[in-house]
Amino acid sequence: MASTAAALKSKGYRISGSDANVYPPMSTFLAQAGIRVHEGFDPAHLDERPDCIVIGNALSRGNPEVEHVLAEKWRYCSLPELLKECFIREKRSIVVAGTHGKTTTTSMITWILECAGLHPSFLIGGLPGNFQHGARLTDSDWIVLEGDEYDTAFFDKRSKFVHYLPEIAVINNLEFDHADIFENLQAVQKTFSHLIRLVPSNGLLLANGTEANLAPLLDVDFCPVQRFGLSGDQDFLVTSNHTDKGTLHFTVNGDAYQLPMIGEHNLENAVAAIACAHQCGISPAIIQEAIRTFKGVKRRLEIIGTPEGITVIDDFAHHPTAIKKIVQTLKQAYPQGRLWVLFEPRSNTTRRSVFQEELMDAFSEADVSLFGEVARAELLKPEDRLNLPDIVNSIQSQGKEAKVIADPDDMAAAVAAKARSGDVVAILSNGGFGGVHEKVLVALSNASA
């Protein structure tokens, strides 16, 4: 939403908005873009009577601004609707979907197209390092979109990505997630099948051929299908890879690449982007240079400081699979020091007990696991709520340190009291985590003062 607002502002539209909470990096980004943001919701924010009100999917009936718009019969739409009608319909659309890695893969594809001189429009659900903003509108024939399976709005329960008119659909993985709107894995598979059905006969479906949950969806005859992956019989196959000094070195179909990132999950993101770029007619040499110069995305294994020799990393991971991959990646990349993982159970899935067992396993390789309190716990029945004490007990039974620390200041103090040079502190949250990122940096800097 913020990235689209900035892109519209750059085109001369007058933009303002409201949200319950606005925190960095998006609050900083919006301020720099000159966009006025109201914290909290009040019909008075709409006194200028905008020409169109875009209602985000986090809002529901009962919101005072939503109720005012409905009562006044003002023009409103969802963000995906706005994108489709204003920006996508006349372009060649690349839609990147999957439970994990969407933001990084979308950013990578966009950067490759940029390096090829195609100057694409794009919408990315994060802040890519190679661009100033997460969205841009251009006169290019191409538009690259991060395709989210979450529902569109309270008045449109379809997944956002069904609005995006895909010419090329890229799907990297598929797991159960968003337990607040999907009942089970089969429901998630069904909504991804809706995206697949929208790929035209002159388009292309690109999918990870090693993903078991995707396999049943790929047997289609209405559009071409190509597969990529790290093993097996794939159209785009990684045949060798190793990591050296924070850089992935790998080969795809005989072409060698260097990606300045770590982690097998980023290798999967890269082969997806490479496969897509080939379908866009981009030469291997340009793809190689784009991969080599890719700068990643904010809040994706982002090193935010190294006070007193302690590496502090910010990551958006909140699904158990993503958490486990981050933990494994960091243990491999930093084998000498201890790994601290600070986790905020904030997403609509990780607040719930649905991933109780999986979360016990996700932190098993961390040396120290510190948990913030379950966000908005009072809105869940006790039997539906994530049981943090049980997770802590399970981790402790494996001989590892684990604790629930509700207050961010206390959590930062706990890290500063015991962390030492060479350790890594990974802060995992899809939100602000009570400002614990900055608090940890300050506490570590002050510890030796």
Tab-separated table of C-alpha atoms in Angstrom:
chain	number	residue	atom	x	y	z
A	1	MET	CA	0.000	0.000	0.000
A	2	ALA	CA	2.757	2.459	0.956
A	3	SER	CA	4.799	1.708	-2.155
A	4	THR	CA	1.786	2.207	-4.415
A	5	ALA	CA	0.952	5.469	-2.664
A	6	ALA	CA	4.476	6.740	-3.343
A	7	ALA	CA	4.289	5.672	-6.992
A	8	LEU	CA	0.992	7.519	-7.443
A	9	LYS	CA	2.443	10.574	-5.692
A	10	SER	CA	5.326	10.571	-8.176
A	11	LYS	CA	2.755	10.719	-10.987
A	12	GLY	CA	1.204	13.884	-9.574
A	13	TYR	CA	-1.708	12.516	-7.555
A	14	ARG	CA	-2.488	14.027	-4.154
A	15	ILE	CA	-2.202	11.208	-1.638
A	16	SER	CA	-2.978	10.853	2.055
A	17	GLY	CA	-3.852	7.877	4.218
A	18	SER	CA	-4.651	6.442	7.618
A	19	ASP	CA	-3.363	3.458	9.561
A	20	ALA	CA	-3.568	2.208	13.120
A	21	ASN	CA	0.198	1.980	13.543
A	22	VAL	CA	2.976	3.260	11.311
A	23	TYR	CA	6.562	2.219	12.074
A	24	PRO	CA	9.951	2.141	10.327
A	25	PRO	CA	10.989	1.513	7.672
A	26	MET	CA	7.613	2.360	6.087
A	27	SER	CA	6.928	5.419	8.255
A	28	THR	CA	10.299	6.866	7.244
A	29	PHE	CA	9.676	5.958	3.617
A	30	LEU	CA	6.262	7.683	3.549
A	31	ALA	CA	7.616	10.802	5.234
A	32	GLN	CA	10.426	11.043	2.682
A	33	ALA	CA	7.865	10.643	-0.112
A	34	GLY	CA	5.921	13.615	1.260
A	35	ILE	CA	2.794	11.584	1.998
A	36	ARG	CA	0.644	12.657	4.923
A	37	VAL	CA	-0.292	9.753	7.187
A	38	HIS	CA	-2.927	9.946	9.913
A	39	GLU	CA	-2.287	7.616	12.840
A	40	GLY	CA	-5.632	6.163	13.823
A	41	PHE	CA	-8.958	6.367	12.007
A	42	ASP	CA	-11.412	9.270	12.013
A	43	PRO	CA	-13.987	10.362	9.389
A	44	ALA	CA	-12.506	13.854	9.684
A	45	HIS	CA	-9.462	12.544	7.793
A	46	LEU	CA	-11.743	12.354	4.744
A	47	ASP	CA	-13.018	15.940	4.931
A	48	GLU	CA	-11.373	16.752	1.594
A	49	ARG	CA	-13.575	14.062	0.017
A	50	PRO	CA	-11.000	12.155	-2.054
A	51	ASP	CA	-11.864	11.153	-5.613
A	52	CYS	CA	-11.215	7.525	-4.698
A	53	ILE	CA	-10.689	5.742	-1.386
A	54	VAL	CA	-8.512	2.629	-1.492
A	55	ILE	CA	-9.453	0.306	1.377
A	56	GLY	CA	-6.714	-2.041	2.561
A	57	ASN	CA	-7.368	-5.664	3.411
A	58	ALA	CA	-6.577	-5.129	7.096
A	59	LEU	CA	-9.686	-2.970	7.527
A	60	SER	CA	-13.145	-4.327	8.312
A	61	ARG	CA	-16.669	-3.215	9.070
A	62	GLY	CA	-16.781	-1.059	12.162
A	63	ASN	CA	-13.758	0.987	11.160
A	64	PRO	CA	-14.986	4.605	11.431
A	65	GLU	CA	-13.560	5.690	8.081
A	66	VAL	CA	-14.929	2.611	6.303
A	67	GLU	CA	-18.370	3.210	7.795
A	68	HIS	CA	-18.291	6.845	6.682
A	69	VAL	CA	-17.350	5.906	3.102
A	70	LEU	CA	-20.161	3.345	2.903
A	71	ALA	CA	-22.754	5.683	4.401
A	72	GLU	CA	-21.843	8.491	2.001
A	73	LYS	CA	-21.730	6.090	-0.996
A	74	TRP	CA	-18.343	7.445	-1.999
A	75	ARG	CA	-16.243	5.714	-4.622
A	76	TYR	CA	-13.988	3.062	-3.124
A	77	CYS	CA	-12.018	0.033	-4.279
A	78	SER	CA	-9.406	-2.452	-3.111
A	79	LEU	CA	-5.717	-1.967	-3.838
A	80	PRO	CA	-5.582	-4.928	-6.269
A	81	GLU	CA	-8.574	-3.516	-8.168
A	82	LEU	CA	-6.850	-0.151	-8.467
A	83	LEU	CA	-3.677	-1.783	-9.727
A	84	LYS	CA	-5.469	-3.914	-12.310
A	85	GLU	CA	-7.519	-1.146	-13.857
A	86	CYS	CA	-4.987	1.681	-13.657
A	87	PHE	CA	-1.641	-0.007	-14.195
A	88	ILE	CA	-1.733	-3.680	-15.225
A	89	ARG	CA	-4.308	-4.126	-17.958
A	90	GLU	CA	-2.259	-2.584	-20.773
A	91	LYS	CA	1.030	-4.229	-19.760
A	92	ARG	CA	2.794	-7.593	-19.829
A	93	SER	CA	2.421	-8.810	-16.274
A	94	ILE	CA	4.843	-11.016	-14.335
A	95	VAL	CA	3.240	-12.218	-11.081
A	96	VAL	CA	5.486	-13.786	-8.427
A	97	ALA	CA	3.654	-15.966	-5.909
A	98	GLY	CA	4.433	-18.496	-3.189
A	99	THR	CA	4.377	-18.795	0.583
A	100	HIS	CA	7.999	-17.694	0.943
A	101	GLY	CA	10.481	-15.566	-0.977
A	102	LYS	CA	8.032	-13.469	-2.984
A	103	THR	CA	9.571	-10.114	-2.130
A	104	THR	CA	13.154	-11.152	-2.851
A	105	THR	CA	12.262	-12.973	-6.080
A	106	THR	CA	10.117	-10.085	-7.329
A	107	SER	CA	12.945	-7.655	-6.573
A	108	MET	CA	15.463	-9.850	-8.366
A	109	ILE	CA	13.334	-10.215	-11.512
A	110	THR	CA	12.713	-6.474	-11.543
A	111	TRP	CA	16.433	-5.726	-11.253
A	112	ILE	CA	17.282	-8.117	-14.094
A	113	LEU	CA	14.732	-6.409	-16.353
A	114	GLU	CA	16.133	-3.034	-15.300
A	115	CYS	CA	19.672	-4.125	-16.195
A	116	ALA	CA	18.343	-5.245	-19.579
A	117	GLY	CA	17.104	-1.712	-20.240
A	118	LEU	CA	13.406	-2.652	-20.027
A	119	HIS	CA	12.701	-0.126	-17.216
A	120	PRO	CA	9.716	-2.099	-15.854
A	121	SER	CA	6.909	-0.899	-13.665
A	122	PHE	CA	6.838	-2.861	-10.415
A	123	LEU	CA	5.051	-3.404	-7.131
A	124	ILE	CA	7.089	-5.035	-4.380
A	125	GLY	CA	5.918	-5.681	-0.823
A	126	GLY	CA	9.141	-4.390	0.687
A	127	LEU	CA	11.999	-1.994	0.040
A	128	PRO	CA	14.418	-3.400	-2.591
A	129	GLY	CA	18.043	-2.358	-2.278
A	130	ASN	CA	18.475	-1.639	-5.991
A	131	PHE	CA	15.609	0.871	-6.118
A	132	GLN	CA	14.570	3.868	-4.053
A	133	HIS	CA	10.991	2.657	-3.599
A	134	GLY	CA	8.964	-0.542	-3.596
A	135	ALA	CA	6.766	0.570	-6.492
A	136	ARG	CA	7.259	2.417	-9.744
A	137	LEU	CA	5.056	3.266	-12.700
A	138	THR	CA	6.721	3.628	-16.099
A	139	ASP	CA	5.825	3.516	-19.782
A	140	SER	CA	7.458	0.094	-20.139
A	141	ASP	CA	5.497	-2.815	-21.583
A	142	TRP	CA	6.462	-4.858	-18.520
A	143	ILE	CA	5.149	-4.798	-14.955
A	144	VAL	CA	6.441	-7.098	-12.185
A	145	LEU	CA	4.148	-7.731	-9.222
A	146	GLU	CA	4.491	-9.517	-5.913
A	147	GLY	CA	1.403	-11.732	-5.847
A	148	ASP	CA	-0.045	-12.189	-2.377
A	149	GLU	CA	-2.493	-15.024	-1.663
A	150	TYR	CA	-4.075	-13.119	1.225
A	151	ASP	CA	-7.625	-11.928	0.666
A	152	THR	CA	-8.276	-8.690	-1.212
A	153	ALA	CA	-10.563	-6.782	1.165
A	154	PHE	CA	-13.493	-7.294	3.516
A	155	PHE	CA	-15.791	-6.874	0.496
A	156	ASP	CA	-13.767	-9.187	-1.792
A	157	LYS	CA	-12.488	-12.416	-0.248
A	158	ARG	CA	-10.572	-13.592	-3.311
A	159	SER	CA	-6.774	-13.673	-3.134
A	160	LYS	CA	-5.083	-10.467	-4.230
A	161	PHE	CA	-3.139	-12.140	-7.010
A	162	VAL	CA	-6.232	-13.114	-9.024
A	163	HIS	CA	-6.537	-9.429	-9.998
A	164	TYR	CA	-3.085	-9.236	-11.564
A	165	LEU	CA	-3.682	-10.623	-15.110
A	166	PRO	CA	-0.532	-12.802	-15.227
A	167	GLU	CA	1.224	-13.368	-18.533
A	168	ILE	CA	3.997	-15.119	-16.614
A	169	ALA	CA	3.197	-16.628	-13.209
A	170	VAL	CA	6.162	-17.639	-11.033
A	171	ILE	CA	5.415	-19.913	-8.059
A	172	ASN	CA	8.354	-20.877	-5.855
A	173	ASN	CA	6.678	-22.822	-3.030
A	174	LEU	CA	3.345	-23.524	-1.361
A	175	GLU	CA	2.607	-24.235	2.295
A	176	PHE	CA	-0.237	-23.767	4.716
A	177	ASP	CA	-0.296	-20.194	6.007
A	178	HIS	CA	-2.766	-17.425	6.856
A	179	ALA	CA	-4.744	-19.596	9.256
A	180	ASP	CA	-7.192	-16.748	9.803
A	181	ILE	CA	-8.576	-17.099	6.261
A	182	PHE	CA	-7.525	-20.566	5.026
A	183	GLU	CA	-8.834	-23.676	6.755
A	184	ASN	CA	-6.129	-26.064	5.579
A	185	LEU	CA	-3.467	-26.735	2.950
A	186	GLN	CA	-6.099	-27.768	0.418
A	187	ALA	CA	-7.710	-24.333	0.668
A	188	VAL	CA	-4.354	-22.695	-0.064
A	189	GLN	CA	-3.807	-25.006	-3.022
A	190	LYS	CA	-7.255	-24.090	-4.335
A	191	THR	CA	-6.516	-20.368	-4.350
A	192	PHE	CA	-3.177	-20.967	-6.112
A	193	SER	CA	-5.044	-23.019	-8.704
A	194	HIS	CA	-7.177	-19.927	-9.336
A	195	LEU	CA	-4.024	-17.966	-10.189
A	196	ILE	CA	-2.788	-20.737	-12.466
A	197	ARG	CA	-6.104	-20.793	-14.345
A	198	LEU	CA	-5.609	-17.147	-15.279
A	199	VAL	CA	-2.378	-17.735	-17.220
A	200	PRO	CA	-3.264	-17.379	-20.932
A	201	SER	CA	-2.360	-19.892	-23.627
A	202	ASN	CA	0.336	-17.508	-24.903
A	203	GLY	CA	1.685	-17.024	-21.379
A	204	LEU	CA	3.814	-19.225	-19.123
A	205	LEU	CA	3.603	-20.897	-15.729
A	206	LEU	CA	7.019	-21.198	-14.040
A	207	ALA	CA	7.023	-23.387	-10.940
A	208	ASN	CA	9.432	-24.996	-8.498
A	209	GLY	CA	9.477	-28.622	-9.629
A	210	THR	CA	10.732	-29.876	-6.254
A	211	GLU	CA	7.722	-28.626	-4.267
A	212	ALA	CA	5.397	-31.527	-3.425
A	213	ASN	CA	2.485	-29.242	-2.548
A	214	LEU	CA	2.709	-27.575	-5.968
A	215	ALA	CA	2.972	-30.740	-8.039
A	216	PRO	CA	-0.780	-31.543	-8.178
A	217	LEU	CA	-1.491	-28.074	-9.606
A	218	LEU	CA	0.955	-28.214	-12.517
A	219	ASP	CA	-0.754	-30.799	-14.727
A	220	VAL	CA	-2.519	-28.292	-16.977
A	221	ASP	CA	-3.016	-28.145	-20.732
A	222	PHE	CA	-4.204	-24.559	-21.197
A	223	CYS	CA	-0.778	-22.885	-20.890
A	224	PRO	CA	2.906	-23.855	-21.151
A	225	VAL	CA	4.562	-25.008	-17.911
A	226	GLN	CA	8.279	-24.947	-17.119
A	227	ARG	CA	9.928	-26.077	-13.917
A	228	PHE	CA	12.995	-24.927	-11.989
A	229	GLY	CA	14.734	-26.264	-8.905
A	230	LEU	CA	17.826	-27.421	-7.055
A	231	SER	CA	17.445	-31.104	-7.939
A	232	GLY	CA	15.609	-33.503	-10.221
A	233	ASP	CA	14.583	-33.185	-13.861
A	234	GLN	CA	13.986	-29.435	-14.238
A	235	ASP	CA	13.976	-27.060	-17.195
A	236	PHE	CA	16.197	-24.743	-15.130
A	237	LEU	CA	18.409	-26.761	-12.792
A	238	VAL	CA	21.064	-25.668	-10.300
A	239	THR	CA	23.875	-28.147	-10.947
A	240	SER	CA	26.490	-26.903	-8.477
A	241	ASN	CA	26.637	-24.388	-5.651
A	242	HIS	CA	28.729	-23.271	-2.731
A	243	THR	CA	28.981	-20.225	-0.466
A	244	ASP	CA	32.172	-18.229	-0.037
A	245	LYS	CA	32.513	-15.033	2.019
A	246	GLY	CA	28.815	-14.211	1.977
A	247	THR	CA	28.338	-14.928	-1.737
A	248	LEU	CA	26.486	-17.816	-3.354
A	249	HIS	CA	28.336	-19.311	-6.345
A	250	PHE	CA	26.165	-21.562	-8.505
A	251	THR	CA	25.485	-22.817	-12.024
A	252	VAL	CA	22.149	-22.965	-13.855
A	253	ASN	CA	21.991	-24.793	-17.197
A	254	GLY	CA	25.715	-24.295	-17.688
A	255	ASP	CA	25.834	-20.571	-16.849
A	256	ALA	CA	27.779	-19.513	-13.729
A	257	TYR	CA	26.349	-16.958	-11.295
A	258	GLN	CA	27.457	-15.091	-8.176
A	259	LEU	CA	24.781	-13.790	-5.796
A	260	PRO	CA	25.927	-11.633	-2.836
A	261	MET	CA	23.544	-13.379	-0.418
A	262	ILE	CA	23.491	-16.502	1.736
A	263	GLY	CA	21.008	-19.318	2.232
A	264	GLU	CA	19.519	-22.115	0.161
A	265	HIS	CA	16.203	-20.256	0.115
A	266	ASN	CA	17.894	-17.393	-1.731
A	267	LEU	CA	19.356	-19.891	-4.193
A	268	GLU	CA	15.792	-21.023	-4.936
A	269	ASN	CA	14.709	-17.404	-5.320
A	270	ALA	CA	17.573	-16.813	-7.746
A	271	VAL	CA	16.881	-19.784	-10.023
A	272	ALA	CA	13.220	-18.702	-10.205
A	273	ALA	CA	14.295	-15.201	-11.263
A	274	ILE	CA	16.805	-16.555	-13.783
A	275	ALA	CA	14.166	-18.812	-15.350
A	276	CYS	CA	11.761	-15.889	-15.648
A	277	ALA	CA	14.400	-13.628	-17.179
A	278	HIS	CA	15.158	-16.214	-19.858
A	279	GLN	CA	11.479	-16.237	-20.819
A	280	CYS	CA	11.634	-12.459	-21.200
A	281	GLY	CA	14.383	-12.871	-23.798
A	282	ILE	CA	17.208	-11.474	-21.676
A	283	SER	CA	20.724	-12.670	-22.478
A	284	PRO	CA	22.675	-14.821	-19.984
A	285	ALA	CA	25.404	-12.164	-19.709
A	286	ILE	CA	22.938	-9.506	-18.566
A	287	ILE	CA	21.281	-11.920	-16.128
A	288	GLN	CA	24.681	-12.833	-14.676
A	289	GLU	CA	25.607	-9.184	-14.112
A	290	ALA	CA	22.215	-8.394	-12.563
A	291	ILE	CA	22.474	-11.317	-10.140
A	292	ARG	CA	26.020	-10.252	-9.209
A	293	THR	CA	24.889	-6.694	-8.425
A	294	PHE	CA	21.623	-7.547	-6.660
A	295	LYS	CA	21.416	-5.765	-3.285
A	296	GLY	CA	18.634	-7.714	-1.611
A	297	VAL	CA	15.639	-6.335	0.278
A	298	LYS	CA	15.291	-4.543	3.587
A	299	ARG	CA	14.333	-6.845	6.461
A	300	ARG	CA	15.547	-9.943	4.640
A	301	LEU	CA	18.706	-11.108	6.440
A	302	GLU	CA	19.574	-7.422	6.711
A	303	ILE	CA	22.579	-6.625	8.900
A	304	ILE	CA	21.488	-3.533	10.831
A	305	GLY	CA	24.551	-3.169	13.025
A	306	THR	CA	27.660	-4.823	14.454
A	307	PRO	CA	28.101	-3.241	17.909
A	308	GLU	CA	31.035	-4.662	19.862
A	309	GLY	CA	31.575	-7.335	17.205
A	310	ILE	CA	28.049	-8.707	17.594
A	311	THR	CA	26.151	-8.997	14.299
A	312	VAL	CA	22.518	-7.868	14.586
A	313	ILE	CA	20.237	-9.037	11.778
A	314	ASP	CA	16.669	-8.037	10.950
A	315	ASP	CA	14.452	-10.491	9.085
A	316	PHE	CA	10.759	-10.645	8.234
A	317	ALA	CA	10.502	-14.414	8.848
A	318	HIS	CA	7.406	-15.474	10.773
A	319	HIS	CA	6.322	-18.808	9.229
A	320	PRO	CA	7.970	-21.859	10.908
A	321	THR	CA	9.570	-23.005	7.646
A	322	ALA	CA	11.056	-19.554	7.020
A	323	ILE	CA	12.286	-19.330	10.619
A	324	LYS	CA	13.967	-22.731	10.405
A	325	LYS	CA	15.691	-21.800	7.130
A	326	ILE	CA	16.935	-18.515	8.596
A	327	VAL	CA	18.274	-20.280	11.689
A	328	GLN	CA	20.045	-22.930	9.596
A	329	THR	CA	21.459	-20.329	7.208
A	330	LEU	CA	22.885	-18.221	10.029
A	331	LYS	CA	24.364	-21.214	11.852
A	332	GLN	CA	26.192	-22.167	8.652
A	333	ALA	CA	27.307	-18.617	7.866
A	334	TYR	CA	28.486	-17.807	11.418
A	335	PRO	CA	29.677	-21.140	12.867
A	336	GLN	CA	31.991	-19.670	15.504
A	337	GLY	CA	29.612	-17.593	17.617
A	338	ARG	CA	26.322	-18.256	19.360
A	339	LEU	CA	23.046	-17.585	17.567
A	340	TRP	CA	20.415	-15.583	19.427
A	341	VAL	CA	16.932	-15.552	17.913
A	342	LEU	CA	14.409	-12.954	19.075
A	343	PHE	CA	10.912	-13.740	17.788
A	344	GLU	CA	7.621	-11.873	17.902
A	345	PRO	CA	4.542	-14.128	17.401
A	346	ARG	CA	2.615	-11.449	15.568
A	347	SER	CA	1.213	-12.787	12.291
A	348	ASN	CA	-2.338	-14.080	12.131
A	349	THR	CA	-0.937	-17.598	11.837
A	350	THR	CA	1.880	-17.626	14.408
A	351	ARG	CA	-0.396	-16.095	17.045
A	352	ARG	CA	-2.415	-19.293	16.819
A	353	SER	CA	-1.698	-22.826	18.028
A	354	VAL	CA	-1.864	-24.246	14.492
A	355	PHE	CA	1.959	-24.242	14.237
A	356	GLN	CA	2.672	-25.163	17.873
A	357	GLU	CA	4.721	-28.273	17.003
A	358	GLU	CA	6.424	-26.729	13.979
A	359	LEU	CA	7.623	-23.721	15.989
A	360	MET	CA	9.146	-26.008	18.613
A	361	ASP	CA	11.292	-27.476	15.849
A	362	ALA	CA	12.007	-24.192	14.025
A	363	PHE	CA	14.211	-22.828	16.842
A	364	SER	CA	15.962	-26.114	17.657
A	365	GLU	CA	19.347	-25.083	16.207
A	366	ALA	CA	19.436	-21.635	17.843
A	367	ASP	CA	21.613	-21.289	20.933
A	368	VAL	CA	19.304	-18.790	22.647
A	369	SER	CA	15.636	-18.148	21.773
A	370	LEU	CA	13.808	-15.169	23.258
A	371	PHE	CA	10.094	-14.707	22.596
A	372	GLY	CA	7.984	-11.599	22.807
A	373	GLU	CA	4.413	-11.981	23.969
A	374	VAL	CA	1.724	-13.230	21.582
A	375	ALA	CA	0.334	-10.176	19.791
A	376	ARG	CA	-3.348	-9.411	20.377
A	377	ALA	CA	-3.641	-12.582	22.443
A	378	GLU	CA	-6.859	-11.369	24.058
A	379	LEU	CA	-8.641	-11.712	20.711
A	380	LEU	CA	-8.039	-15.479	20.624
A	381	LYS	CA	-9.611	-18.215	22.729
A	382	PRO	CA	-7.038	-19.795	25.073
A	383	GLU	CA	-7.264	-23.123	23.227
A	384	ASP	CA	-6.596	-21.377	19.889
A	385	ARG	CA	-3.676	-19.304	21.163
A	386	LEU	CA	-0.004	-20.151	20.672
A	387	ASN	CA	1.307	-21.665	23.902
A	388	LEU	CA	4.688	-20.016	24.378
A	389	PRO	CA	5.527	-21.697	27.721
A	390	ASP	CA	5.226	-25.107	26.037
A	391	ILE	CA	7.558	-24.009	23.238
A	392	VAL	CA	10.065	-22.665	25.760
A	393	ASN	CA	9.926	-25.913	27.767
A	394	SER	CA	10.459	-27.963	24.609
A	395	ILE	CA	13.525	-25.928	23.621
A	396	GLN	CA	14.944	-26.055	27.144
A	397	SER	CA	14.521	-29.845	27.218
A	398	GLN	CA	17.009	-29.969	24.324
A	399	GLY	CA	19.615	-28.198	26.454
A	400	LYS	CA	19.142	-24.805	24.801
A	401	GLU	CA	18.297	-21.460	26.392
A	402	ALA	CA	14.784	-20.107	25.867
A	403	LYS	CA	12.616	-17.548	27.605
A	404	VAL	CA	9.544	-15.355	27.135
A	405	ILE	CA	10.328	-11.669	27.739
A	406	ALA	CA	7.313	-9.457	27.142
A	407	ASP	CA	8.991	-6.071	27.512
A	408	PRO	CA	11.294	-5.029	24.610
A	409	ASP	CA	13.586	-3.074	26.959
A	410	ASP	CA	14.029	-6.143	29.154
A	411	MET	CA	14.700	-8.289	26.093
A	412	ALA	CA	17.389	-5.897	24.865
A	413	ALA	CA	18.950	-5.853	28.334
A	414	ALA	CA	18.982	-9.663	28.430
A	415	VAL	CA	20.866	-9.772	25.135
A	416	ALA	CA	23.347	-7.096	26.191
A	417	ALA	CA	24.060	-8.875	29.474
A	418	LYS	CA	25.262	-12.113	27.883
A	419	ALA	CA	26.030	-11.599	24.182
A	420	ARG	CA	29.696	-11.474	23.277
A	421	SER	CA	31.821	-10.631	20.267
A	422	GLY	CA	31.259	-13.107	17.439
A	423	ASP	CA	27.638	-13.793	18.383
A	424	VAL	CA	24.746	-13.197	15.992
A	425	VAL	CA	21.418	-11.722	17.108
A	426	ALA	CA	18.599	-12.380	14.625
A	427	ILE	CA	15.407	-10.393	15.209
A	428	LEU	CA	12.442	-12.037	13.472
A	429	SER	CA	9.121	-10.234	13.128
A	430	ASN	CA	6.681	-9.083	10.471
A	431	GLY	CA	6.050	-5.936	12.507
A	432	GLY	CA	7.777	-3.401	14.709
A	433	PHE	CA	8.416	-5.702	17.698
A	434	GLY	CA	8.073	-2.789	20.101
A	435	GLY	CA	11.204	-1.135	18.742
A	436	VAL	CA	13.410	-3.974	19.968
A	437	HIS	CA	15.741	-3.639	16.958
A	438	GLU	CA	16.999	-0.208	17.995
A	439	LYS	CA	16.855	-1.103	21.685
A	440	VAL	CA	19.167	-4.074	21.140
A	441	LEU	CA	21.644	-1.969	19.155
A	442	VAL	CA	21.703	0.704	21.849
A	443	ALA	CA	21.963	-1.792	24.710
A	444	LEU	CA	24.860	-3.629	23.074
A	445	SER	CA	26.671	-0.358	22.340
A	446	ASN	CA	26.228	0.789	25.936
A	447	ALA	CA	27.225	-2.550	27.466
A	448	SER	CA	30.941	-1.820	27.177
A	449	ALA	CA	30.682	1.901	27.830
